[in-house]
XYZ file of C-alpha atoms in Angstrom:
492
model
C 6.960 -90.013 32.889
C 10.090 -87.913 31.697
C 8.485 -87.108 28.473
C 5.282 -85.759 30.652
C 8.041 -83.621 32.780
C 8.996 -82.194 29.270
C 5.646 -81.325 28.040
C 4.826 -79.658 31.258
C 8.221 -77.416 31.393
C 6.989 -73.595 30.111
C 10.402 -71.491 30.537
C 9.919 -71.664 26.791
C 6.880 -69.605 27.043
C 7.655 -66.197 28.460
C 9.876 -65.474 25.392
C 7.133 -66.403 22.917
C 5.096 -64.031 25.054
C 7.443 -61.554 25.334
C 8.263 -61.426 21.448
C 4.359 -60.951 20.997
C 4.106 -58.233 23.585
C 7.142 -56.623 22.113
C 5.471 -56.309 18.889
C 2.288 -54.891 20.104
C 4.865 -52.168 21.697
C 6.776 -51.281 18.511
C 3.255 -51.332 16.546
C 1.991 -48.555 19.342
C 4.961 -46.931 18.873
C 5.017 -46.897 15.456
C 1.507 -45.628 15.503
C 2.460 -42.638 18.025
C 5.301 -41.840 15.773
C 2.872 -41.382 12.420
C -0.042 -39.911 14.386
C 2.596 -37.371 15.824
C 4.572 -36.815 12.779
C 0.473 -36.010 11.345
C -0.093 -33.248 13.953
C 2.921 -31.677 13.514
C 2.732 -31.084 9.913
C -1.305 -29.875 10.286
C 0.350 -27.524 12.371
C 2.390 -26.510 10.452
C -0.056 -26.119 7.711
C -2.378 -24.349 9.639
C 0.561 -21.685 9.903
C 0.914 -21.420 6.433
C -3.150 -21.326 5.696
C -3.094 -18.579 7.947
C -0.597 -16.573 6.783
C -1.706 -16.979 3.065
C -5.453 -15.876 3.719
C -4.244 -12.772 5.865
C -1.920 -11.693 2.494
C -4.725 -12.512 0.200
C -7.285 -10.744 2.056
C -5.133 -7.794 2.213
C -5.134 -7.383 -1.354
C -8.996 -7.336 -2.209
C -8.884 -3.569 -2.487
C -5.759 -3.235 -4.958
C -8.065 -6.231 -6.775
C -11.304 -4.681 -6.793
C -14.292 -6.424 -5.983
C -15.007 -8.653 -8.719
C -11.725 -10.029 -9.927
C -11.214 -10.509 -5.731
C -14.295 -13.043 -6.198
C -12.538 -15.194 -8.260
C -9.650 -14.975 -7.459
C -8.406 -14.275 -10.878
C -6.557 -11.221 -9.488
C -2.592 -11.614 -9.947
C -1.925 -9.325 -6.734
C -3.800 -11.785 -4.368
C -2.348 -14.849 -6.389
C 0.952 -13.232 -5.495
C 0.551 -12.041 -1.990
C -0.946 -15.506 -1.030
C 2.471 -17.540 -2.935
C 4.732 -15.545 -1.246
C 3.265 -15.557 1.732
C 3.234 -19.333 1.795
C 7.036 -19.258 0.780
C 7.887 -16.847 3.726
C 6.008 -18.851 6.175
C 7.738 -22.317 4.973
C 10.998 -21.530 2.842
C 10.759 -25.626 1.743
C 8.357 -24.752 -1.124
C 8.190 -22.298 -3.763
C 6.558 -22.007 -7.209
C 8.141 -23.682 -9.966
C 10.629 -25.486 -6.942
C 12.924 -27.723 -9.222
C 12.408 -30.149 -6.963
C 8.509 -31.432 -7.558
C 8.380 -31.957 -3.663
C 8.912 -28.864 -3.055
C 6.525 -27.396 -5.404
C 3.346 -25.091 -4.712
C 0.586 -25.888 -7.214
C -2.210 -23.114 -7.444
C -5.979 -24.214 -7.432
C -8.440 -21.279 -7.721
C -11.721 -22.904 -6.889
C -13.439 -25.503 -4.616
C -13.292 -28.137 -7.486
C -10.261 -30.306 -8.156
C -7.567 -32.686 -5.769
C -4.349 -31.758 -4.340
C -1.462 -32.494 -6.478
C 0.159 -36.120 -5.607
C 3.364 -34.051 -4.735
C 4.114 -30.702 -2.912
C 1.888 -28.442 -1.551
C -1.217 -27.339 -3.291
C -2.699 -24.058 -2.551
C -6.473 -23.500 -2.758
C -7.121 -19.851 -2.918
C -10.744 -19.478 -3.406
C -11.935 -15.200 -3.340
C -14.993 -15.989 -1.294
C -15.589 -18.650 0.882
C -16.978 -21.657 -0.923
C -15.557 -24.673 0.709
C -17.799 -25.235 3.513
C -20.980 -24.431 1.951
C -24.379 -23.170 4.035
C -22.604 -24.198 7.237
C -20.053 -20.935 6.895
C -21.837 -17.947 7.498
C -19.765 -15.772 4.732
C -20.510 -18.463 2.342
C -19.945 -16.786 -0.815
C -19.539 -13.192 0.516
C -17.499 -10.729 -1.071
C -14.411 -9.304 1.077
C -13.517 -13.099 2.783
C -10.791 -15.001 1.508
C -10.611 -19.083 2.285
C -7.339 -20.455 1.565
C -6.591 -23.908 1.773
C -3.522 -25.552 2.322
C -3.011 -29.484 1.236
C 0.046 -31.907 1.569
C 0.243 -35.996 1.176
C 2.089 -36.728 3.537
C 4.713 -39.875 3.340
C 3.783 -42.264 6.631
C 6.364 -44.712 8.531
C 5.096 -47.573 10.403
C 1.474 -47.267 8.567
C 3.448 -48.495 5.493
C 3.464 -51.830 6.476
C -0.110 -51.844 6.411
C -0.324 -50.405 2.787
C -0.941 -47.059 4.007
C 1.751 -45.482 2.477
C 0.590 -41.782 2.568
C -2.451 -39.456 4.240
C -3.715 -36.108 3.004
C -3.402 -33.653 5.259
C -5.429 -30.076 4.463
C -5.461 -26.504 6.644
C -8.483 -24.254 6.129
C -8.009 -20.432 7.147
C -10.634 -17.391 6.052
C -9.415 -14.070 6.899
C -11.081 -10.735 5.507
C -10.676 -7.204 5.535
C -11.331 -4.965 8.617
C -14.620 -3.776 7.801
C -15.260 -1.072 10.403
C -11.950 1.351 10.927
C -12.322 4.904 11.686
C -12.691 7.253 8.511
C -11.670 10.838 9.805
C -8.485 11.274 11.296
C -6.883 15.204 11.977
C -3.362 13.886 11.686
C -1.740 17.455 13.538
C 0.384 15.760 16.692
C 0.226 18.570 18.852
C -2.402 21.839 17.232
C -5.272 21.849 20.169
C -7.639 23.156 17.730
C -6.785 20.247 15.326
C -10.533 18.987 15.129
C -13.980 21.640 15.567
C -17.691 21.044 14.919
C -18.092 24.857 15.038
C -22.249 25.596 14.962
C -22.892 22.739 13.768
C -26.123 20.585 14.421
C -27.151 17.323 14.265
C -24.398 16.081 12.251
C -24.104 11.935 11.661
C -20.880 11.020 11.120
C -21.207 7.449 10.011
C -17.519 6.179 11.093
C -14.812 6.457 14.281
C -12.865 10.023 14.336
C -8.980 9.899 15.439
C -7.779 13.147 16.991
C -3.789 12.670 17.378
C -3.265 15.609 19.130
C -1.589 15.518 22.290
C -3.277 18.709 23.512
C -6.601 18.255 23.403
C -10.103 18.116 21.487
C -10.929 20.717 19.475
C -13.735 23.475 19.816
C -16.956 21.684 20.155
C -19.390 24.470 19.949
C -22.778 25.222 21.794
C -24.510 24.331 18.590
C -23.277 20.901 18.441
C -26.377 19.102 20.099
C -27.102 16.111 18.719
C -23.719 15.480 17.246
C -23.030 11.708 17.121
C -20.413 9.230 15.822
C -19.768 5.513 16.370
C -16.710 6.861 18.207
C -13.959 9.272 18.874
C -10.381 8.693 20.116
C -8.352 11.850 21.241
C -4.826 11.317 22.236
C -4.842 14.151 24.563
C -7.023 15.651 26.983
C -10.932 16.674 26.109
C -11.492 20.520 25.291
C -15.437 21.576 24.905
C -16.527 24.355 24.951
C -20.128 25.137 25.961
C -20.963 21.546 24.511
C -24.150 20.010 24.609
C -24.911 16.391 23.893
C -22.013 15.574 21.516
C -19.754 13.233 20.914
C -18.481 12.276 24.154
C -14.616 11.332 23.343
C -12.157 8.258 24.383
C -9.358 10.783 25.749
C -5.044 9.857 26.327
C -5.671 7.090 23.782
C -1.868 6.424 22.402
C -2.174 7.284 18.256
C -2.669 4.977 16.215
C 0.216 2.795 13.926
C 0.733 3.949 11.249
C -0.240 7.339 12.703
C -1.372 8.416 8.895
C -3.310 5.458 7.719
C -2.640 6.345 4.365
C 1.045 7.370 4.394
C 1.470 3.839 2.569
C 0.144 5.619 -0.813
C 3.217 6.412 -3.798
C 3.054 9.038 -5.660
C 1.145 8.358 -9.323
C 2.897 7.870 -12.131
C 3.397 11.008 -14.454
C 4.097 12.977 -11.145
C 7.752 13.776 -12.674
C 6.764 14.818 -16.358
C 8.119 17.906 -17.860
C 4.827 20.245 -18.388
C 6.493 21.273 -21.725
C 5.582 17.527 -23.005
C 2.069 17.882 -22.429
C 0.014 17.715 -25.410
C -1.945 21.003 -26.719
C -6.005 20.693 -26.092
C -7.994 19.563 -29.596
C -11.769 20.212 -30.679
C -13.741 22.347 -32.719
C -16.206 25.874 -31.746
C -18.380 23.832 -28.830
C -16.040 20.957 -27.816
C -12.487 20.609 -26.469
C -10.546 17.637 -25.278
C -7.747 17.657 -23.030
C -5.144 15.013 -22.514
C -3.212 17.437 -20.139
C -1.599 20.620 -20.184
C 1.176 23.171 -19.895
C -0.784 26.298 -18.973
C -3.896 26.527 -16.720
C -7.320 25.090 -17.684
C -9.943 27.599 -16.664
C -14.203 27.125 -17.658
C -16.047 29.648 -16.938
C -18.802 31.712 -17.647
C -17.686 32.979 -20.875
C -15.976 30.121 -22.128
C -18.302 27.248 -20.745
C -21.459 28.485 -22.096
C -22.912 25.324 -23.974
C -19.719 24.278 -24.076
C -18.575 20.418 -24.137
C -14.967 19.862 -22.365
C -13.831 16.483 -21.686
C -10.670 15.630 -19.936
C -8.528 12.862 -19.955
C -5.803 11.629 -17.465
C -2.938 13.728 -17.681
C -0.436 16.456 -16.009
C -2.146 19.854 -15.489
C 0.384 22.303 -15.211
C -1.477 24.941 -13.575
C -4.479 22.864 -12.255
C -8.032 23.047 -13.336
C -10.490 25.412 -12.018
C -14.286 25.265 -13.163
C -15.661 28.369 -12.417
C -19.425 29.592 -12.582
C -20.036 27.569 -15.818
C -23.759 27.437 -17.351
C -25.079 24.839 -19.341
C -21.630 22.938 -19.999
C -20.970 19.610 -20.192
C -17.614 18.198 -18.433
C -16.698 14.972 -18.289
C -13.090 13.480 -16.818
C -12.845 10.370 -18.108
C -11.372 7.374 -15.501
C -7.688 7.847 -14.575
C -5.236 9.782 -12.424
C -4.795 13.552 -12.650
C -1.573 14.799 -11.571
C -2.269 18.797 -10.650
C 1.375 20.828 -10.571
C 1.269 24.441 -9.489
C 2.218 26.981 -12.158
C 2.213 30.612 -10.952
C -0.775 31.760 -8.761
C -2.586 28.414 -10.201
C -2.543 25.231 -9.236
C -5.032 22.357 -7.605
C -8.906 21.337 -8.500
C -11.192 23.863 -8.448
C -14.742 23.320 -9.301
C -17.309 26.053 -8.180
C -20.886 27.545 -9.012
C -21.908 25.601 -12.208
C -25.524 26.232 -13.356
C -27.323 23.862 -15.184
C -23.680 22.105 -15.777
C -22.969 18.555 -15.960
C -19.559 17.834 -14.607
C -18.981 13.924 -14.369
C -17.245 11.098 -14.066
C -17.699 8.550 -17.789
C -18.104 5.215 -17.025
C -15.109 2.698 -17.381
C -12.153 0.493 -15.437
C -10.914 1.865 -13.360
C -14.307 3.047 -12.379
C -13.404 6.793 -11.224
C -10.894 9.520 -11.116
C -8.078 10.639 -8.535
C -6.191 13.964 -8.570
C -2.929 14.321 -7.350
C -1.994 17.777 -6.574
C 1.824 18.080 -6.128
C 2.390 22.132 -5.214
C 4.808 22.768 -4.730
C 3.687 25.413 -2.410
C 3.965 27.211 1.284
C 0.627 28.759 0.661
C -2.667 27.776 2.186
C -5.158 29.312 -0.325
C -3.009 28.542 -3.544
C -2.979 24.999 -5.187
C -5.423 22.901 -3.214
C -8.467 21.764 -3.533
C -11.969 23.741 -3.720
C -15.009 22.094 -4.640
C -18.379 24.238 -4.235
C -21.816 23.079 -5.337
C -24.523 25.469 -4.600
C -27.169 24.362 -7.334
C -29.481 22.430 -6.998
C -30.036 22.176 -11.083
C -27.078 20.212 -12.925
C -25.604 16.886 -12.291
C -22.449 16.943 -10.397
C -21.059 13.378 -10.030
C -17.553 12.495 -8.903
C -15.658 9.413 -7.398
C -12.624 7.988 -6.691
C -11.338 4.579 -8.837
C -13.003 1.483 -7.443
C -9.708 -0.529 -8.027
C -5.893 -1.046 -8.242
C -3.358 1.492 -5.995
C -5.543 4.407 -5.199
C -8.721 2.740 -5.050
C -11.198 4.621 -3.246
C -9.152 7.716 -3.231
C -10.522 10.735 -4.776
C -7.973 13.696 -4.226
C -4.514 13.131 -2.744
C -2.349 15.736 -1.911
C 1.581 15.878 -1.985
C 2.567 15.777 2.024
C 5.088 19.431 1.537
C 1.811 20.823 0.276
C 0.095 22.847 2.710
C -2.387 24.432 0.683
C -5.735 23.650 2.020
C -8.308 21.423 0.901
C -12.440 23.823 1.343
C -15.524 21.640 0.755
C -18.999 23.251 0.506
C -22.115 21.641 -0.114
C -25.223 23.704 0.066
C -29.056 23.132 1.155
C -30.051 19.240 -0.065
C -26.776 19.571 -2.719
C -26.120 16.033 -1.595
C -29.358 14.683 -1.915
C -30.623 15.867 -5.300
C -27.693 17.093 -7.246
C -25.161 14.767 -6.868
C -21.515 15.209 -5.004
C -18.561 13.931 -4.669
C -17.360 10.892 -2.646
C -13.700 9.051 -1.786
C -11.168 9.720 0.121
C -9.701 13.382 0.626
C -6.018 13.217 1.999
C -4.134 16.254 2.505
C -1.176 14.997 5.006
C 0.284 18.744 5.546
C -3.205 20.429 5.413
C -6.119 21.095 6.810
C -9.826 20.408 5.183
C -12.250 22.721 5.898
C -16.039 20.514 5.428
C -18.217 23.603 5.667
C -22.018 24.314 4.922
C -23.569 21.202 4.766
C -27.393 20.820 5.608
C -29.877 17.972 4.650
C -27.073 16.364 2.540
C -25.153 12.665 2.745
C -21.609 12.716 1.273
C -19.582 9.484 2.115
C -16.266 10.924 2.504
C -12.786 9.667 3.981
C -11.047 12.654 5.520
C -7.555 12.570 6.476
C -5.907 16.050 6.866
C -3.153 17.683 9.232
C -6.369 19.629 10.701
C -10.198 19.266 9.987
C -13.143 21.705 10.815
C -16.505 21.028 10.518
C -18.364 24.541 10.553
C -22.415 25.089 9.886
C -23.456 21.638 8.822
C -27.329 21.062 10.004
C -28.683 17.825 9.843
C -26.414 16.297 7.318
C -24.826 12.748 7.170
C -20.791 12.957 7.033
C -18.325 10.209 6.169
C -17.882 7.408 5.138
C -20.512 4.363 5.455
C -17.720 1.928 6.156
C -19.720 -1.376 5.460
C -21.275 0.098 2.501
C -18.053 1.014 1.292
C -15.590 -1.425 2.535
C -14.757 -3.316 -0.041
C -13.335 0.119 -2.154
C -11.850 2.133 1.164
C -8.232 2.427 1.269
C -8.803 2.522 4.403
C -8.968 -1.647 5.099
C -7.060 -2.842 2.214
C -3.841 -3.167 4.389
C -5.586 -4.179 7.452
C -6.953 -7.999 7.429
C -8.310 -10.439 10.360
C -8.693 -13.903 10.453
C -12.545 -15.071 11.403
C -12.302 -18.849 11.320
């Protein structure tokens, strides 16, 4: 009977229970620990995606379009690296410690490195196939961000590590405004003076803080996606225009493209550059100390071709019939010498004056002054014939992408555009960004014609344009405007 008392006592029991129960605790608790210690670092990598497909994304301009696409360009390569440094100082490239290292994949293809961070920069979006809708469209980044992470408790199990992996896609800002009249407080610092009909394909900025410009009695049927005035509205005898978003605060930056550094060559001594070469019907220029001048005497059948350079003295095209002109691709840089100074290209007959094909894909001119005078040194650029080819554009990569003419900001000399009758249907144009911080543009005389401009001046008048199509088709464009290059969103 005593050994049946034993058998029956069970004050034994509750500690075998409670050691059990204890372990089921610590395994839950190791469990919440790992799972924890998981979401903080996908948090953390989600940061760092994030910040790495903004930098790359702002970069696809300086790139260009098809070296963005794969990535291959060392800007973005940079811009995402450092971006992923800033945002979590632990890792670097080339880190000593292989921890700590960042290893760069440039495609959907391949595994994350068994140490470190790896980086998966891909230029378009690639990883989640048909189910993204900018699968494989140029001006979206995807960036990927991959760790193994060590585990604690999930050890024991043979678990030893799990991949963790951020995915961010950012891209450019694809529809910012593409006129802006820069003058802070000049009430007449934007006019569409008798002008008619006039699509302008992108948002205006007005930063004055006095009001709207002149919008004349002619300006029926005036229209633009939008217009921000950071004073009060000022129309005169307006009918049907654009109706204006007025005391909206300016914009920051207030010049969008205040961000641009002078070009290289800007500081050269004229007396370096070299004399022009060629024989009776051809010249070639490569720069030069003294003014370049074409004309009707000396373009006649006449071949010129210009190469990047300092102009001392500027270049002015003048009533030329039947020459040939061609800049090949580069920067200009345009120094005032005397009375002369700037781009001017007006009245050619039967003239070809081009742009040759080849990286960097167009021309810019830089026109440093210095001057005080509004009529000396800028830029004039007149095409009344309908005969001849007249074809020029701005570099479609690197610093000044998309930029055509750029204009010193102490130089106030002023920047006249005329296009006649169906100039910019049939006979060509010009196209890029115009950007004369200190001065105003004057966009006059344009009727049945489409030029896909960027204007950004100190003042900007529009006067007797008819039925023409002004500035710049933004989502055609985007991916070359220096306009969005610096500005980048995140979409998923």
């Amino acid at each position: 009977m005593r050994r049946m008392r034993e058998f029956a006592d069970e004050s034994g029991q509750t500690i075998v229970f409670a050691a059990f129960a204890m372990t089921l605790v610590l395994g839950f608790l190791g469990f919440a620990i790992d799972v924890g210690h998981m979401r903080q670092v996908k948090r953390q990598l989600q940061i760092d995606a994030d910040a790495t497909a903004l930098a790359a994304a702002r970069e696809i301009r300086v790139c260009g379009v098809n070296a963005a696409m794969d990535s291959s360009c060392a800007y973005m390569q940079k811009a995402a690296e450092s971006a992923l440094t800033e945002s979590d100082p632990r890792y670097s490239v080339g880190a000593a410690s292989a921890d700590a290292n960042i290893t760069l994949q440039l495609d959907c293809s391949g595994s994350p490195a068994d140490q470190g961070l790896t980086l998966q920069l891909d230029g378009t979006p690639c990883l989640l196939g048909a189910a993204d809708p900018n699968n494989k469209k140029p001006g979206y980044v995807e960036t990927v961000i991959s760790k193994k992470e060590r585990t604690y408790f999930a050890s024991i199990f043979g678990i030893r590590s799990m991949l963790i992996s951020a995915r961010a896609e950012a891209s450019r800002n694809m529809n910012p405004p593409c006129i802006y009249a820069l003058n802070p407080h000049d009430p007449g610092s934007l006019t569409f003076l008798a002008s008619a009909l006039i699509a302008v394909q992108c948002g205006i900025v007005v930063e004055s803080d006095s009001a709207l410009a002149v919008a004349g009695l002619a300006c029926l049927g005036t229209s633009a996606p939008s217009l921000s005035v950071t004073g009060n509205q000022f129309s005169l005898l307006s009918l049907g225009c654009i109706h204006p978003r007025v005391h909206v605060p300016p914009p920051t930056p207030a010049d969008p493209l205040a961000y641009l550094p002078p070009p290289p060559g800007a500081n050269d001594s004229c007396a370096s550059a070299p004399a022009p070469t060629g024989g009776l019907l051809n010249t070639t220029y490569s720069g030069s100390s003294t003014p370049v001048s074409v004309n009707v005497l000396t373009g006649l059948l006449h071949t010129y071709t210009f190469n990047p350079g300092l102009y001392c003295g500027g270049i002015n095209i003048a009533l030329s019939i039947l020459a040939n002109v061609t800049f090949n691709p580069g920067i200009y840089v345009l120094r005032q010498n005397g009375l002369s100074g700037g781009l001017s290209i007006t009245g050619s007959v039967l003239s070809s004056i081009q742009v040759a094909p080849g990286p960097p894909g167009g021309v810019m001119f830089y026109s440093e002054g210095p001057n005080s005078s509004p009529v000396i040194g800028g830029l004039n650029l007149t095409f009344p014939s309908l005969i001849g080819n007249r074809n020029l554009y701005p570099p479609t990569s690197g610093e000044y992408a998309g930029v055509f003419y750029y204009q010193r900001a102490d130089n106030t000399a002023q920047a006249n555009l005329t296009n006649a009758l169906l100039n910019g249907l049939s006979a060509g144009g010009f196209g890029g960004a115009i950007y004369t911080p200190q001065a105003t543009i004057n966009y006059t005389a344009t009727a049945l014609g489409t030029n896909n401009n960027i204007l950004v001046g100190d003042k900007i008048n529009f006067t007797l344009g008819v039925a023409a199509t002004l500035g710049s088709n933004v989502a055609a464009e985007a991916l070359n405007s220096p306009l969005v290059g610096d500005d980048a969103v995140l979409v998923q």
